[in-house]
Amino acid sequence: MRTFGYLIACFAFSLVLAACSSAPVAPVVRGTGDLGVVIERAKGAVTLVNTSSRSAYGRVEGLGDLSHASVVFSRDARYAFVFGRDGGLSKIDLMEGRLAKRIMQSGNAIGGSISQDGRIVVAQNYTPGGIKAFDAQTLELLSEVPAEYAPGKFSKVVGLADVPGQRFAYALFDGGEIWVSDFTNPRAPTTRRFPAGQQPYDGLITPEGRYYLAGLFGEDGIAQLDLWRPENGARKILQNYGRGQEKLPVFKMPHLRGWSIAAGQAWLPAIGRHEVIAADATTWLETRRVALKGQPVFAIASPDQRQIWVNFAHPDNGWVQVIDTLSGQVVQTLQPGRAVLHMEFTARSGNVWISARDDNKVLIYDTRSFAKLAEIDADAPSGIFFTSRAARIGF
Amino acid sequence: MPVNKMAPCSPCVKAMKTTALLLVTSVTMLTPGLSGAMGDATSGSLGKTERAELVRLVRQDCGSCHGMKLTGGLGTPLTREALAGKPVESMAATIIHGRPGTAMPPWKTLLTEAQAQWIAEQLIAGFPEETP
């Protein structure tokens, strides 16, 4: 009996050796609801992370230029679609921790989005300006909408967001318009155009999918389109928030997303100013401004809507400030590391993950005590994306 | 670097170790900010550390609009090919004063004219990579 056991042990050991010599390891069975990806912008790689164990569980390389990358997730939260600066679109299998498919879809891209039904992923491009729709399963090109706002003139596309009803809203930086494309027939989209204002730099859709907001760089204010009543067109809100003051140079464009809506207000980076500006999310009138350490890049509400975490453009990008949404006061100022580029919350609040590019680390903080809970090594980390985005409109 | 215990033979392990080694070397080379380099507008020659900081600034911070590989984004491409024939002086002036009506900000509060001149010269010649 003992010999038999020994033989089995030997056999098992040789199997392990065999597994080691032939590369692909059997897929690990894992739920994906607590997973995420961290972009390593310089290496063209992503580190795969687990938000429960607060650790990395894998890494996928060969994703091209990820110096401005964004990620959306399939509705089953198994796949991450990574949109790279160089027009690469990569589909990563989070369960198996490997690259499932990759295409080059344009020359210069800025991000992407996924449709309500999860069947279409759409990339937004600078060159050639426009959007392109792909089959989420095969990454086959289905259709495209060139951002030709005047004959022969193509615009860079910014602020792409999914809209309920198989639609996508986006803004034309050069064209000064908001476009809404309907992909009910994915091979023959229809598009409505709305004049918005000068140089929209990014956009967001409110969490219920009603309002599309495009921040304007070329003038003070934000263009707002009511997607429940698009016939009314886009109107300007928060106009003149910098009136009478000399504009500060903007060293990095702020990023907008639907995370800005919290406690009945929209909390938006005031472009060029060292402020976050809050507006009532019903009347869209300004309610307050919060003075901060630098030019905000991201102003992100925690999912419990109790806090807004803000990071800053160079040269203040070593700081993070936290605003209490009830009092409108800064309640915490942190120095998590050098060159803080992004923050992401766990789905029910509690933890926030912060990327510090120049420290090659992702720092994990408790949002109540502000204590640092853990660190994860990553090469020049930028965007952090958790699979909880899979179930949110506008992500 | 935490690695999945379930997959001890994963090819990522080796890659992670290599990365970790690279990180150690790159971190030790860096000095924070450009503060040490400021107030040196009259100096025509920039020190090695200062040049490394400028390379990093251009790749990382100018890169947020122009791309880390300088192939363009919201900003125009800044590759050698894209800039061919452009006078260095006007490029340096664009860096210092920005370009009104576009997203290009004036960098005069963060860079000296000598630094802007050096950046423009490097861009024309093909901008250096960051050295770890």
Short mmCIF file of C-alpha atoms in Angstrom, two decimals:
data_model
loop_
_atom_site.label_atom_id
_atom_site.label_comp_id
_atom_site.label_asym_id
_atom_site.label_seq_id
_atom_site.Cartn_x
_atom_site.Cartn_y
_atom_site.Cartn_z
CA MET A 1 0.00 0.00 0.00
CA ARG A 2 2.80 2.32 0.88
CA THR A 3 4.51 1.55 -2.44
CA PHE A 4 1.31 2.25 -4.28
CA GLY A 5 1.02 5.61 -2.54
CA TYR A 6 4.61 6.37 -3.47
CA LEU A 7 3.91 5.52 -7.09
CA ILE A 8 0.90 7.82 -7.12
CA ALA A 9 2.98 10.60 -5.62
CA CYS A 10 5.63 10.09 -8.31
CA PHE A 11 3.00 10.10 -11.00
CA ALA A 12 1.46 13.29 -9.64
CA PHE A 13 4.88 14.92 -9.44
CA SER A 14 5.70 14.00 -13.04
CA LEU A 15 2.35 15.51 -14.08
CA VAL A 16 3.29 18.75 -12.37
CA LEU A 17 6.63 18.72 -14.17
CA ALA A 18 4.88 18.07 -17.47
CA ALA A 19 2.53 20.97 -16.79
CA CYS A 20 5.51 23.19 -16.09
CA SER A 21 7.28 22.37 -19.31
CA SER A 22 4.25 22.85 -21.56
CA ALA A 23 3.23 26.47 -21.13
CA PRO A 24 -0.58 26.85 -20.90
CA VAL A 25 -1.79 26.20 -17.39
CA ALA A 26 -5.32 24.90 -16.93
CA PRO A 27 -7.66 27.87 -16.44
CA VAL A 28 -8.28 28.79 -12.85
CA VAL A 29 -11.96 28.84 -11.97
CA ARG A 30 -12.64 32.24 -10.46
CA GLY A 31 -15.53 34.65 -10.16
CA THR A 32 -14.85 37.95 -11.90
CA GLY A 33 -17.01 40.35 -9.87
CA ASP A 34 -14.12 41.47 -7.67
CA LEU A 35 -11.46 41.65 -10.38
CA GLY A 36 -9.96 44.52 -12.30
CA VAL A 37 -7.13 45.69 -14.53
CA VAL A 38 -4.37 48.22 -13.97
CA ILE A 39 -2.87 49.82 -17.07
CA GLU A 40 0.93 49.87 -17.22
CA ARG A 41 1.20 52.76 -19.63
CA ALA A 42 4.87 52.59 -20.57
CA LYS A 43 5.16 48.80 -20.92
CA GLY A 44 1.97 48.28 -22.92
CA ALA A 45 0.80 45.76 -20.36
CA VAL A 46 -1.99 45.32 -17.86
CA THR A 47 -1.74 43.84 -14.40
CA LEU A 48 -4.79 41.83 -13.42
CA VAL A 49 -5.92 42.43 -9.86
CA ASN A 50 -8.26 41.02 -7.26
CA THR A 51 -9.96 43.61 -5.04
CA SER A 52 -10.86 41.09 -2.31
CA SER A 53 -7.34 39.78 -1.75
CA ARG A 54 -5.90 43.20 -2.72
CA SER A 55 -3.28 41.58 -4.89
CA ALA A 56 -2.27 41.00 -8.49
CA TYR A 57 -3.09 37.64 -10.00
CA GLY A 58 -1.67 37.98 -13.48
CA ARG A 59 -0.30 40.19 -16.19
CA VAL A 60 -0.92 40.50 -19.93
CA GLU A 61 1.68 42.08 -22.21
CA GLY A 62 1.92 43.15 -25.81
CA LEU A 63 -0.96 45.61 -25.86
CA GLY A 64 0.85 48.41 -27.73
CA ASP A 65 0.86 52.08 -26.73
CA LEU A 66 -1.25 52.38 -23.57
CA SER A 67 -0.17 55.93 -22.72
CA HIS A 68 -3.83 56.98 -22.85
CA ALA A 69 -5.83 53.80 -22.39
CA SER A 70 -9.32 53.06 -21.25
CA VAL A 71 -11.20 49.88 -20.48
CA VAL A 72 -14.79 48.65 -20.62
CA PHE A 73 -16.10 45.23 -19.57
CA SER A 74 -18.38 42.67 -21.13
CA ARG A 75 -21.73 42.39 -19.37
CA ASP A 76 -20.73 39.04 -17.86
CA ALA A 77 -17.59 40.74 -16.49
CA ARG A 78 -15.40 38.05 -18.00
CA TYR A 79 -13.70 40.16 -20.66
CA ALA A 80 -11.95 43.51 -20.49
CA PHE A 81 -11.73 45.55 -23.70
CA VAL A 82 -8.62 47.73 -23.65
CA PHE A 83 -8.50 50.70 -26.01
CA GLY A 84 -4.94 51.90 -26.66
CA ARG A 85 -3.58 55.22 -27.88
CA ASP A 86 -2.24 53.61 -31.05
CA GLY A 87 -5.67 52.36 -32.10
CA GLY A 88 -5.17 48.88 -30.67
CA LEU A 89 -8.24 47.13 -29.27
CA SER A 90 -7.45 44.16 -27.04
CA LYS A 91 -9.87 41.72 -25.46
CA ILE A 92 -8.58 40.16 -22.26
CA ASP A 93 -10.05 37.09 -20.61
CA LEU A 94 -10.02 37.82 -16.88
CA MET A 95 -10.90 34.26 -15.91
CA GLU A 96 -8.01 32.73 -17.77
CA GLY A 97 -5.75 35.74 -17.36
CA ARG A 98 -4.77 35.91 -21.01
CA LEU A 99 -5.21 37.90 -24.21
CA ALA A 100 -8.22 36.55 -26.09
CA LYS A 101 -8.08 38.74 -29.21
CA ARG A 102 -6.44 41.89 -30.47
CA ILE A 103 -6.91 44.15 -33.51
CA MET A 104 -5.59 47.50 -34.72
CA GLN A 105 -8.69 49.55 -35.43
CA SER A 106 -7.34 53.04 -36.15
CA GLY A 107 -4.21 55.15 -36.09
CA ASN A 108 -4.89 57.16 -32.95
CA ALA A 109 -7.60 56.41 -30.43
CA ILE A 110 -8.74 57.86 -27.14
CA GLY A 111 -11.14 55.35 -25.62
CA GLY A 112 -14.23 53.29 -26.08
CA SER A 113 -17.55 52.12 -24.80
CA ILE A 114 -19.90 49.11 -24.85
CA SER A 115 -23.55 48.97 -25.84
CA GLN A 116 -26.50 48.41 -23.54
CA ASP A 117 -26.88 44.82 -24.71
CA GLY A 118 -23.13 44.17 -24.57
CA ARG A 119 -22.94 43.04 -28.18
CA ILE A 120 -21.14 46.05 -29.62
CA VAL A 121 -17.94 47.76 -28.51
CA VAL A 122 -17.35 51.21 -29.95
CA ALA A 123 -13.98 52.95 -30.22
CA GLN A 124 -13.59 56.72 -30.36
CA ASN A 125 -10.80 57.94 -32.57
CA TYR A 126 -8.72 61.03 -33.15
CA THR A 127 -7.21 59.84 -36.42
CA PRO A 128 -9.20 59.33 -38.52
CA GLY A 129 -11.76 61.21 -36.44
CA GLY A 130 -14.93 59.27 -35.74
CA ILE A 131 -16.27 56.19 -34.04
CA LYS A 132 -16.15 52.54 -35.07
CA ALA A 133 -18.40 49.71 -33.92
CA PHE A 134 -17.17 46.15 -33.45
CA ASP A 135 -18.79 42.84 -32.65
CA ALA A 136 -17.93 42.30 -28.97
CA GLN A 137 -17.43 38.60 -29.51
CA THR A 138 -15.25 38.56 -32.63
CA LEU A 139 -14.03 42.20 -32.82
CA GLU A 140 -15.23 42.21 -36.42
CA LEU A 141 -15.86 45.74 -37.73
CA LEU A 142 -19.60 46.35 -38.05
CA SER A 143 -19.83 50.01 -39.06
CA GLU A 144 -18.30 53.42 -38.56
CA VAL A 145 -19.43 57.00 -38.21
CA PRO A 146 -16.79 59.43 -39.49
CA ALA A 147 -16.88 62.70 -37.53
CA GLU A 148 -17.13 64.80 -40.67
CA TYR A 149 -18.69 67.95 -39.23
CA ALA A 150 -18.18 70.00 -42.40
CA PRO A 151 -17.37 68.81 -45.91
CA GLY A 152 -13.89 67.27 -45.79
CA LYS A 153 -13.38 68.29 -42.15
CA PHE A 154 -13.04 65.54 -39.56
CA SER A 155 -13.05 66.11 -35.83
CA LYS A 156 -11.32 64.37 -32.98
CA VAL A 157 -13.94 62.52 -30.96
CA VAL A 158 -14.04 62.80 -27.16
CA GLY A 159 -16.32 61.81 -24.31
CA LEU A 160 -17.89 58.68 -25.79
CA ALA A 161 -20.60 57.26 -23.51
CA ASP A 162 -23.18 54.52 -23.93
CA VAL A 163 -26.80 55.66 -23.86
CA PRO A 164 -29.76 53.35 -23.15
CA GLY A 165 -31.37 52.09 -26.35
CA GLN A 166 -28.22 50.91 -28.15
CA ARG A 167 -27.08 54.50 -28.56
CA PHE A 168 -23.80 56.30 -27.95
CA ALA A 169 -23.25 59.99 -27.25
CA TYR A 170 -19.96 61.73 -27.96
CA ALA A 171 -18.54 65.16 -28.59
CA LEU A 172 -16.50 66.61 -31.45
CA PHE A 173 -13.52 68.61 -30.17
CA ASP A 174 -12.93 70.39 -33.48
CA GLY A 175 -16.56 70.39 -34.61
CA GLY A 176 -18.08 71.81 -31.42
CA GLU A 177 -21.02 69.41 -31.54
CA ILE A 178 -22.56 66.56 -29.58
CA TRP A 179 -23.55 63.56 -31.70
CA VAL A 180 -25.83 60.72 -30.71
CA SER A 181 -25.60 57.58 -32.85
CA ASP A 182 -28.20 54.83 -32.70
CA PHE A 183 -26.83 51.32 -33.35
CA THR A 184 -30.15 49.46 -33.20
CA ASN A 185 -29.04 48.20 -36.58
CA PRO A 186 -25.33 47.81 -35.85
CA ARG A 187 -24.37 47.82 -39.51
CA ALA A 188 -26.36 50.94 -40.34
CA PRO A 189 -26.24 53.44 -37.46
CA THR A 190 -28.21 56.69 -37.59
CA THR A 191 -26.82 59.90 -36.10
CA ARG A 192 -28.33 63.11 -34.72
CA ARG A 193 -26.19 66.23 -34.34
CA PHE A 194 -26.48 68.98 -31.74
CA PRO A 195 -24.44 72.22 -31.65
CA ALA A 196 -22.66 72.29 -28.28
CA GLY A 197 -20.01 75.01 -27.94
CA GLN A 198 -16.32 75.61 -28.47
CA GLN A 199 -13.92 72.69 -28.13
CA PRO A 200 -15.65 70.10 -25.97
CA TYR A 201 -12.81 68.19 -24.28
CA ASP A 202 -14.65 65.32 -22.61
CA GLY A 203 -18.15 64.20 -21.77
CA LEU A 204 -20.20 62.20 -19.33
CA ILE A 205 -23.63 60.68 -19.06
CA THR A 206 -25.50 60.89 -15.76
CA PRO A 207 -25.93 57.52 -14.01
CA GLU A 208 -29.57 57.04 -15.10
CA GLY A 209 -28.65 57.81 -18.70
CA ARG A 210 -30.66 61.00 -19.04
CA TYR A 211 -28.22 63.88 -19.41
CA TYR A 212 -25.09 64.05 -21.52
CA LEU A 213 -22.68 66.77 -20.40
CA ALA A 214 -19.74 67.96 -22.46
CA GLY A 215 -17.10 70.11 -20.77
CA LEU A 216 -15.99 73.01 -22.95
CA PHE A 217 -12.38 74.06 -23.29
CA GLY A 218 -12.84 76.96 -25.71
CA GLU A 219 -15.37 78.80 -23.56
CA ASP A 220 -16.61 78.84 -19.98
CA GLY A 221 -19.38 76.40 -19.35
CA ILE A 222 -20.69 72.94 -19.99
CA ALA A 223 -22.98 71.81 -22.80
CA GLN A 224 -25.90 69.70 -21.63
CA LEU A 225 -28.18 67.53 -23.73
CA ASP A 226 -31.36 66.05 -22.23
CA LEU A 227 -31.51 62.63 -23.92
CA TRP A 228 -35.11 62.22 -22.81
CA ARG A 229 -35.97 65.36 -24.78
CA PRO A 230 -33.30 65.66 -27.44
CA GLU A 231 -35.61 67.79 -29.59
CA ASN A 232 -34.80 70.67 -27.21
CA GLY A 233 -31.14 70.54 -28.26
CA ALA A 234 -28.06 71.15 -26.14
CA ARG A 235 -27.98 74.10 -23.76
CA LYS A 236 -25.17 75.64 -21.77
CA ILE A 237 -24.96 75.34 -18.02
CA LEU A 238 -22.48 76.74 -15.50
CA GLN A 239 -21.62 79.52 -17.89
CA ASN A 240 -19.20 82.21 -16.87
CA TYR A 241 -17.69 80.31 -13.97
CA GLY A 242 -14.37 81.87 -14.76
CA ARG A 243 -15.68 85.28 -15.82
CA GLY A 244 -13.60 88.27 -14.87
CA GLN A 245 -10.59 86.19 -14.00
CA GLU A 246 -7.54 85.47 -16.05
CA LYS A 247 -7.58 81.89 -17.28
CA LEU A 248 -4.87 79.65 -15.95
CA PRO A 249 -2.97 77.49 -18.40
CA VAL A 250 -4.37 73.95 -18.47
CA PHE A 251 -1.53 71.44 -18.18
CA LYS A 252 -3.78 68.42 -18.49
CA MET A 253 -7.35 68.09 -19.71
CA PRO A 254 -9.73 67.03 -16.95
CA HIS A 255 -11.59 63.75 -17.35
CA LEU A 256 -15.34 63.55 -16.95
CA ARG A 257 -17.47 60.46 -16.22
CA GLY A 258 -20.80 59.70 -14.58
CA TRP A 259 -19.04 59.22 -11.25
CA SER A 260 -19.33 62.99 -10.75
CA ILE A 261 -22.94 62.87 -9.60
CA ALA A 262 -23.26 62.52 -5.83
CA ALA A 263 -25.57 63.73 -3.07
CA GLY A 264 -27.84 65.46 -5.58
CA GLN A 265 -25.04 67.44 -7.12
CA ALA A 266 -22.62 67.22 -10.03
CA TRP A 267 -19.01 67.74 -8.91
CA LEU A 268 -16.94 68.85 -11.86
CA PRO A 269 -13.33 69.90 -12.34
CA ALA A 270 -13.29 73.63 -13.12
CA ILE A 271 -11.04 73.70 -16.15
CA GLY A 272 -7.92 75.79 -15.64
CA ARG A 273 -8.87 76.66 -12.06
CA HIS A 274 -7.80 75.18 -8.76
CA GLU A 275 -11.39 74.31 -7.97
CA VAL A 276 -14.11 71.73 -8.17
CA ILE A 277 -17.44 73.29 -9.02
CA ALA A 278 -20.69 71.77 -7.78
CA ALA A 279 -24.08 72.15 -9.44
CA ASP A 280 -27.54 71.04 -8.33
CA ALA A 281 -28.28 67.93 -10.41
CA THR A 282 -31.93 69.01 -10.89
CA THR A 283 -31.70 72.74 -11.65
CA TRP A 284 -28.08 72.58 -12.89
CA LEU A 285 -27.34 75.85 -11.12
CA GLU A 286 -24.04 76.31 -9.35
CA THR A 287 -24.22 75.47 -5.66
CA ARG A 288 -20.63 75.86 -4.48
CA ARG A 289 -16.98 75.85 -5.36
CA VAL A 290 -14.33 74.03 -3.46
CA ALA A 291 -10.81 75.51 -3.49
CA LEU A 292 -8.13 72.89 -4.00
CA LYS A 293 -4.37 72.43 -4.28
CA GLY A 294 -4.15 72.33 -8.05
CA GLN A 295 -5.96 71.84 -11.35
CA PRO A 296 -8.28 68.86 -10.92
CA VAL A 297 -7.99 66.04 -13.45
CA PHE A 298 -10.38 63.50 -11.92
CA ALA A 299 -13.14 64.37 -9.42
CA ILE A 300 -14.64 60.97 -8.57
CA ALA A 301 -17.46 60.30 -6.15
CA SER A 302 -17.24 57.23 -3.97
CA PRO A 303 -20.10 54.83 -4.80
CA ASP A 304 -21.75 55.67 -1.46
CA GLN A 305 -21.70 59.30 -2.69
CA ARG A 306 -20.27 60.54 0.60
CA GLN A 307 -16.89 61.69 -0.73
CA ILE A 308 -15.32 63.18 -3.83
CA TRP A 309 -11.68 62.22 -4.39
CA VAL A 310 -9.69 64.60 -6.55
CA ASN A 311 -6.27 64.33 -8.19
CA PHE A 312 -4.37 67.05 -10.02
CA ALA A 313 -2.41 68.04 -13.10
CA HIS A 314 1.34 68.54 -13.14
CA PRO A 315 2.99 70.02 -11.04
CA ASP A 316 0.54 69.18 -8.24
CA ASN A 317 0.07 65.55 -9.20
CA GLY A 318 1.52 64.19 -5.97
CA TRP A 319 -1.58 65.26 -4.05
CA VAL A 320 -5.03 63.79 -3.56
CA GLN A 321 -7.79 65.71 -1.79
CA VAL A 322 -11.06 64.42 -0.42
CA ILE A 323 -14.23 66.53 -0.31
CA ASP A 324 -17.11 65.66 2.01
CA THR A 325 -20.29 65.90 -0.08
CA LEU A 326 -22.44 67.00 2.84
CA SER A 327 -20.32 69.89 4.05
CA GLY A 328 -18.56 70.67 0.78
CA GLN A 329 -15.31 70.92 2.75
CA VAL A 330 -11.97 69.29 2.07
CA VAL A 331 -11.69 66.70 4.82
CA GLN A 332 -8.42 65.04 3.88
CA THR A 333 -5.27 65.81 1.94
CA LEU A 334 -3.00 62.91 1.06
CA GLN A 335 0.32 62.38 -0.65
CA PRO A 336 -0.05 58.80 -1.83
CA GLY A 337 2.94 58.86 -4.16
CA ARG A 338 4.54 60.60 -7.11
CA ALA A 339 2.43 61.35 -10.19
CA VAL A 340 -1.00 60.18 -9.11
CA LEU A 341 -2.87 59.45 -12.35
CA HIS A 342 -6.09 57.70 -11.44
CA MET A 343 -8.36 56.42 -8.69
CA GLU A 344 -10.95 53.64 -8.63
CA PHE A 345 -13.35 52.62 -5.86
CA THR A 346 -14.48 49.15 -4.93
CA ALA A 347 -18.12 48.77 -5.89
CA ARG A 348 -19.70 49.43 -2.50
CA SER A 349 -17.13 52.02 -1.42
CA GLY A 350 -14.77 51.15 1.40
CA ASN A 351 -11.52 51.02 -0.56
CA VAL A 352 -10.01 53.29 -3.15
CA TRP A 353 -7.13 52.23 -5.37
CA ILE A 354 -4.73 54.99 -6.43
CA SER A 355 -2.06 54.73 -9.12
CA ALA A 356 1.24 56.52 -8.50
CA ARG A 357 3.04 56.42 -11.84
CA ASP A 358 6.49 57.55 -10.75
CA ASP A 359 6.56 55.26 -7.72
CA ASN A 360 5.51 52.25 -9.82
CA LYS A 361 2.87 51.42 -7.27
CA VAL A 362 -0.85 51.18 -6.77
CA LEU A 363 -1.85 52.24 -3.27
CA ILE A 364 -5.02 50.97 -1.60
CA TYR A 365 -6.67 53.19 1.01
CA ASP A 366 -9.57 52.79 3.40
CA THR A 367 -12.05 55.57 2.59
CA ARG A 368 -13.20 56.01 6.21
CA SER A 369 -9.96 55.93 8.16
CA PHE A 370 -7.76 57.08 5.22
CA ALA A 371 -5.30 54.39 6.31
CA LYS A 372 -3.20 52.73 3.64
CA LEU A 373 -4.17 49.07 3.48
CA ALA A 374 -1.85 47.64 0.84
CA GLU A 375 0.40 48.35 -2.12
CA ILE A 376 0.72 46.56 -5.44
CA ASP A 377 3.73 46.87 -7.73
CA ALA A 378 2.97 47.92 -11.30
CA ASP A 379 5.15 49.52 -13.97
CA ALA A 380 4.17 53.21 -14.40
CA PRO A 381 0.52 52.50 -13.53
CA SER A 382 -2.19 54.78 -14.90
CA GLY A 383 -5.84 53.76 -15.29
CA ILE A 384 -7.43 51.36 -12.81
CA PHE A 385 -10.66 49.66 -13.90
CA PHE A 386 -12.81 47.28 -11.83
CA THR A 387 -15.37 44.88 -13.30
CA SER A 388 -18.16 46.58 -11.33
CA ARG A 389 -18.18 49.03 -14.25
CA ALA A 390 -19.76 46.26 -16.35
CA ALA A 391 -23.16 46.98 -14.83
CA ARG A 392 -23.09 50.79 -14.92
CA ILE A 393 -24.49 53.06 -17.62
CA GLY A 394 -21.74 55.31 -18.95
CA PHE A 395 -18.84 53.00 -18.14
CA MET B 1 4.93 41.15 -6.79
CA PRO B 2 2.06 38.92 -5.77
CA VAL B 3 1.62 36.15 -8.29
CA ASN B 4 -1.24 33.73 -8.64
CA LYS B 5 -0.41 30.69 -6.55
CA MET B 6 -2.61 28.49 -8.73
CA ALA B 7 -0.44 29.02 -11.79
CA PRO B 8 3.20 28.58 -10.75
CA CYS B 9 4.38 28.06 -14.32
CA SER B 10 2.70 31.12 -15.72
CA PRO B 11 4.94 32.95 -18.19
CA CYS B 12 4.06 36.16 -16.42
CA VAL B 13 6.24 35.27 -13.45
CA LYS B 14 9.44 35.79 -15.38
CA ALA B 15 8.17 39.01 -16.88
CA MET B 16 7.26 40.34 -13.46
CA LYS B 17 10.69 39.61 -12.06
CA THR B 18 12.31 41.42 -14.96
CA THR B 19 10.01 44.37 -14.44
CA ALA B 20 10.75 44.50 -10.74
CA LEU B 21 14.47 44.69 -11.49
CA LEU B 22 13.97 47.49 -13.98
CA LEU B 23 11.85 49.40 -11.49
CA VAL B 24 14.54 49.39 -8.86
CA THR B 25 17.03 50.94 -11.23
CA SER B 26 14.60 53.53 -12.60
CA VAL B 27 13.43 54.73 -9.21
CA THR B 28 16.93 55.40 -7.97
CA MET B 29 17.69 57.56 -11.00
CA LEU B 30 14.82 59.94 -10.50
CA THR B 31 14.73 63.13 -8.56
CA PRO B 32 11.36 64.70 -7.84
CA GLY B 33 10.16 67.67 -9.85
CA LEU B 34 12.10 70.24 -11.78
CA SER B 35 12.59 72.57 -8.84
CA GLY B 36 16.34 71.99 -8.80
CA ALA B 37 16.53 73.05 -12.41
CA MET B 38 14.64 76.33 -12.13
CA GLY B 39 16.21 79.77 -12.06
CA ASP B 40 18.89 78.71 -14.48
CA ALA B 41 17.61 80.60 -17.52
CA THR B 42 20.98 82.03 -18.46
CA SER B 43 22.78 78.71 -18.58
CA GLY B 44 23.09 77.41 -22.10
CA SER B 45 24.15 73.93 -21.09
CA LEU B 46 21.88 71.79 -19.00
CA GLY B 47 23.10 69.20 -16.53
CA LYS B 48 22.57 65.50 -17.00
CA THR B 49 19.97 65.20 -14.25
CA GLU B 50 18.11 68.21 -15.57
CA ARG B 51 18.03 66.76 -19.07
CA ALA B 52 16.70 63.46 -17.72
CA GLU B 53 13.96 65.37 -15.88
CA LEU B 54 13.04 67.24 -19.05
CA VAL B 55 12.87 64.01 -21.05
CA ARG B 56 10.55 62.61 -18.45
CA LEU B 57 8.41 65.77 -18.43
CA VAL B 58 8.02 65.72 -22.21
CA ARG B 59 7.29 61.99 -22.43
CA GLN B 60 4.91 61.89 -19.47
CA ASP B 61 3.29 65.31 -19.15
CA CYS B 62 3.43 66.75 -22.68
CA GLY B 63 2.58 63.14 -23.54
CA SER B 64 -0.87 63.46 -21.98
CA CYS B 65 -1.90 65.41 -25.09
CA HIS B 66 0.85 64.63 -27.61
CA GLY B 67 1.20 60.95 -26.73
CA MET B 68 3.97 59.29 -24.76
CA LYS B 69 5.50 58.30 -28.08
CA LEU B 70 4.77 61.83 -29.33
CA THR B 71 2.65 60.49 -32.17
CA GLY B 72 -0.12 62.95 -31.36
CA GLY B 73 -3.46 62.87 -29.60
CA LEU B 74 -5.44 65.93 -28.68
CA GLY B 75 -2.18 67.72 -29.45
CA THR B 76 -0.29 67.53 -32.74
CA PRO B 77 2.36 64.85 -33.41
CA LEU B 78 5.85 65.88 -32.23
CA THR B 79 7.87 63.24 -34.02
CA ARG B 80 10.94 64.24 -36.02
CA GLU B 81 9.05 63.58 -39.25
CA ALA B 82 6.08 65.70 -38.19
CA LEU B 83 8.30 68.62 -37.17
CA ALA B 84 10.65 68.55 -40.17
CA GLY B 85 11.44 72.06 -41.39
CA LYS B 86 9.99 73.85 -38.34
CA PRO B 87 12.27 76.54 -36.90
CA VAL B 88 13.55 75.68 -33.40
CA GLU B 89 13.03 79.25 -32.14
CA SER B 90 9.32 79.27 -32.95
CA MET B 91 8.88 75.87 -31.35
CA ALA B 92 10.61 77.08 -28.19
CA ALA B 93 8.34 80.14 -28.23
CA THR B 94 5.27 77.92 -28.53
CA ILE B 95 6.41 75.94 -25.48
CA ILE B 96 6.96 79.09 -23.42
CA HIS B 97 3.92 81.10 -24.54
CA GLY B 98 1.50 78.40 -25.60
CA ARG B 99 -0.74 78.70 -28.60
CA PRO B 100 -3.84 80.83 -27.93
CA GLY B 101 -7.07 79.35 -29.25
CA THR B 102 -5.76 75.81 -28.91
CA ALA B 103 -5.26 73.49 -25.94
CA MET B 104 -1.49 74.19 -25.87
CA PRO B 105 -0.77 76.01 -22.59
CA PRO B 106 2.13 78.37 -21.88
CA TRP B 107 4.77 76.48 -19.89
CA LYS B 108 6.65 79.59 -18.75
CA THR B 109 5.72 79.07 -15.10
CA LEU B 110 7.29 75.61 -15.16
CA LEU B 111 10.12 75.86 -17.69
CA THR B 112 12.91 78.32 -18.40
CA GLU B 113 13.60 79.57 -21.93
CA ALA B 114 16.84 77.57 -21.97
CA GLN B 115 14.90 74.43 -21.09
CA ALA B 116 12.28 75.13 -23.78
CA GLN B 117 15.05 75.71 -26.31
CA TRP B 118 16.69 72.39 -25.38
CA ILE B 119 13.36 70.54 -25.66
CA ALA B 120 12.72 72.09 -29.11
CA GLU B 121 16.19 71.08 -30.30
CA GLN B 122 15.69 67.51 -29.10
CA LEU B 123 12.27 67.27 -30.73
CA ILE B 124 13.65 68.35 -34.09
CA ALA B 125 16.46 65.81 -33.78
CA GLY B 126 14.13 63.00 -32.65
CA PHE B 127 13.31 63.09 -28.96
CA PRO B 128 15.33 60.81 -26.63
CA GLU B 129 13.70 57.92 -24.81
CA GLU B 130 13.59 57.90 -21.04
CA THR B 131 16.61 56.05 -19.75
CA PRO B 132 15.86 53.79 -16.80
#
